[in-house]
Amino acid sequence: MPSVSQLRWPDDVLEQWVFDHAENVSFLNDYGEVDLTQIDWQVEDLPVDDFMEMPTGPSDRGAIEDFAENPDHWIAVRRYGVHMGVELCWEVHGTWKRWPIVLDRDLVNPGDLRLQLVEGRTRVGILRGRRRRGSVVADRHLAWVGRRRA
C-alpha cells in the first residue's frame, strides 16, 4: 500500500474513503483489490437519474434503499457538528452538503463502464426517498468521481 501522500487524492476523498473506512472489513472486502494508485479524482456534475439506479458495494447492498424509506428521519438526525446545514441544503438546493464518492466500475469490474457509489449511501438514499415523495431534489448533483488514471 502506498503512503497516503503518494496517492495525490483530494483531502475530502481521503477522509471519506481511507480514514473513515480503513478498519471496515466489509468495505475492504468490496474495494481491497482496487489499485488506489490508479485512481484520478475529479468533481463531476451528474444527473439525478444516475443516482436513482447507481449500485453500491456488495457488502452494503440494500443500504441505500433502507435510507430511502425515511429520508426525513435521516436528514433530521444530521443537525449537529459537521452535519449542521444538511437540512438547509436539501430544502433550499435539493442536494447534499458534502459530495459523495463515486467510482468508475471498470476499476472493480473491468469492462463495466457504469458508476458505483463508494461512500454516501445515506446521502443517496435521502435523494431517492425525497424524489419519490415529490420533495425538492435538484436535477444534477456534484460528486467526487474516481476514474482510471490515463
C-alpha positions as semicolon CSV with decimal commas, in nm:
position;residue;x (nm);y (nm);z (nm)
1;M;0,000;0,000;0,000
2;P;0,146;0,336;-0,098
3;S;0,161;0,614;0,155
4;V;-0,143;0,838;0,160
5;S;0,053;1,134;0,024
6;Q;0,163;0,929;-0,279
7;L;-0,200;0,883;-0,383
8;R;-0,237;1,256;-0,458
9;W;-0,607;1,239;-0,373
10;P;-0,818;1,536;-0,263
11;D;-0,841;1,565;0,118
12;D;-1,217;1,511;0,117
13;V;-1,181;1,184;-0,076
14;L;-0,902;1,068;0,155
15;E;-1,116;1,136;0,459
16;Q;-1,428;0,964;0,326
17;W;-1,251;0,663;0,171
18;V;-0,926;0,599;0,357
19;F;-0,971;0,745;0,704
20;D;-1,341;0,665;0,755
21;H;-1,311;0,306;0,632
22;A;-0,953;0,192;0,699
23;E;-1,069;-0,069;0,951
24;N;-1,409;-0,154;0,799
25;V;-1,371;-0,520;0,697
26;S;-1,679;-0,519;0,471
27;F;-1,557;-0,207;0,290
28;L;-1,212;-0,362;0,249
29;N;-1,372;-0,677;0,106
30;D;-1,555;-0,462;-0,151
31;Y;-1,260;-0,240;-0,252
32;G;-0,942;-0,404;-0,119
33;E;-0,837;-0,525;-0,465
34;V;-0,866;-0,179;-0,625
35;D;-0,527;-0,030;-0,711
36;L;-0,564;0,305;-0,536
37;T;-0,263;0,449;-0,720
38;Q;-0,454;0,420;-1,048
39;I;-0,747;0,643;-0,949
40;D;-0,774;1,005;-1,058
41;W;-1,045;1,213;-0,886
42;Q;-1,250;1,495;-1,034
43;V;-1,565;1,672;-0,922
44;E;-1,838;1,591;-1,175
45;D;-2,191;1,715;-1,222
46;L;-2,411;1,404;-1,253
47;P;-2,780;1,379;-1,343
48;V;-3,019;1,275;-1,068
49;D;-3,123;0,971;-1,271
50;D;-2,770;0,828;-1,238
51;F;-2,810;0,824;-0,860
52;M;-3,157;0,670;-0,876
53;E;-3,010;0,348;-1,016
54;M;-2,646;0,358;-0,905
55;P;-2,533;0,048;-0,713
56;T;-2,300;0,039;-0,415
57;G;-2,057;-0,230;-0,300
58;P;-2,184;-0,583;-0,236
59;S;-2,145;-0,557;0,143
60;D;-2,391;-0,265;0,154
61;R;-2,646;-0,399;-0,093
62;G;-2,986;-0,270;0,015
63;A;-2,849;0,007;0,239
64;I;-2,940;0,290;0,001
65;E;-3,300;0,171;-0,020
66;D;-3,316;0,138;0,359
67;F;-3,222;0,506;0,390
68;A;-3,465;0,598;0,110
69;E;-3,760;0,462;0,309
70;N;-3,743;0,750;0,558
71;P;-3,540;1,040;0,418
72;D;-3,683;1,294;0,662
73;H;-3,552;1,093;0,957
74;W;-3,200;1,073;0,811
75;I;-3,199;1,447;0,747
76;A;-3,332;1,523;1,097
77;V;-3,058;1,328;1,275
78;R;-2,791;1,523;1,084
79;R;-2,809;1,861;1,250
80;Y;-2,505;1,888;1,480
81;G;-2,132;1,938;1,428
82;V;-2,017;1,874;1,073
83;H;-2,376;1,798;0,977
84;M;-2,504;2,148;1,054
85;G;-2,676;2,281;0,741
86;V;-2,766;1,943;0,590
87;E;-3,139;2,012;0,618
88;L;-3,099;2,358;0,460
89;C;-2,902;2,214;0,169
90;W;-3,185;1,971;0,094
91;E;-3,464;2,225;0,143
92;V;-3,302;2,514;-0,046
93;H;-3,088;2,341;-0,309
94;G;-3,232;1,989;-0,326
95;T;-2,893;1,829;-0,283
96;W;-2,633;1,721;-0,029
97;K;-2,391;1,932;0,167
98;R;-2,091;1,704;0,105
99;W;-2,013;1,535;-0,224
100;P;-2,033;1,155;-0,221
101;I;-1,760;0,928;-0,355
102;V;-1,835;0,752;-0,684
103;L;-1,610;0,512;-0,872
104;D;-1,596;0,407;-1,236
105;R;-1,690;0,039;-1,208
106;D;-1,420;-0,050;-1,460
107;L;-1,181;-0,028;-1,163
108;V;-1,367;-0,304;-0,972
109;N;-1,515;-0,495;-1,265
110;P;-1,307;-0,443;-1,581
111;G;-1,519;-0,360;-1,884
112;D;-1,811;-0,224;-1,679
113;L;-1,825;0,149;-1,752
114;R;-2,109;0,241;-1,518
115;L;-2,060;0,426;-1,191
116;Q;-2,074;0,279;-0,840
117;L;-2,134;0,462;-0,513
118;V;-1,846;0,402;-0,271
119;E;-1,934;0,643;0,011
120;G;-2,252;0,842;0,061
121;R;-2,519;0,572;0,093
122;T;-2,721;0,784;0,336
123;R;-2,699;1,088;0,109
124;V;-2,808;0,894;-0,199
125;G;-3,082;0,719;0,000
126;I;-3,214;1,060;0,108
127;L;-3,207;1,176;-0,255
128;R;-3,401;0,869;-0,375
129;G;-3,657;0,894;-0,098
130;R;-3,714;1,267;-0,145
131;R;-3,751;1,231;-0,521
132;R;-4,005;0,951;-0,485
133;R;-4,204;1,164;-0,239
134;G;-4,201;1,466;-0,469
135;S;-3,980;1,676;-0,239
136;V;-3,732;1,929;-0,374
137;V;-3,449;1,746;-0,550
138;A;-3,208;1,908;-0,794
139;D;-3,177;1,773;-1,148
140;R;-2,797;1,748;-1,116
141;H;-2,563;1,676;-0,824
142;L;-2,191;1,717;-0,763
143;A;-1,987;1,410;-0,670
144;W;-1,624;1,306;-0,647
145;V;-1,578;1,062;-0,936
146;G;-1,277;0,833;-0,949
147;R;-1,167;0,708;-1,289
148;R;-0,862;0,513;-1,408
149;R;-0,556;0,736;-1,445
150;A;-0,454;0,794;-1,804
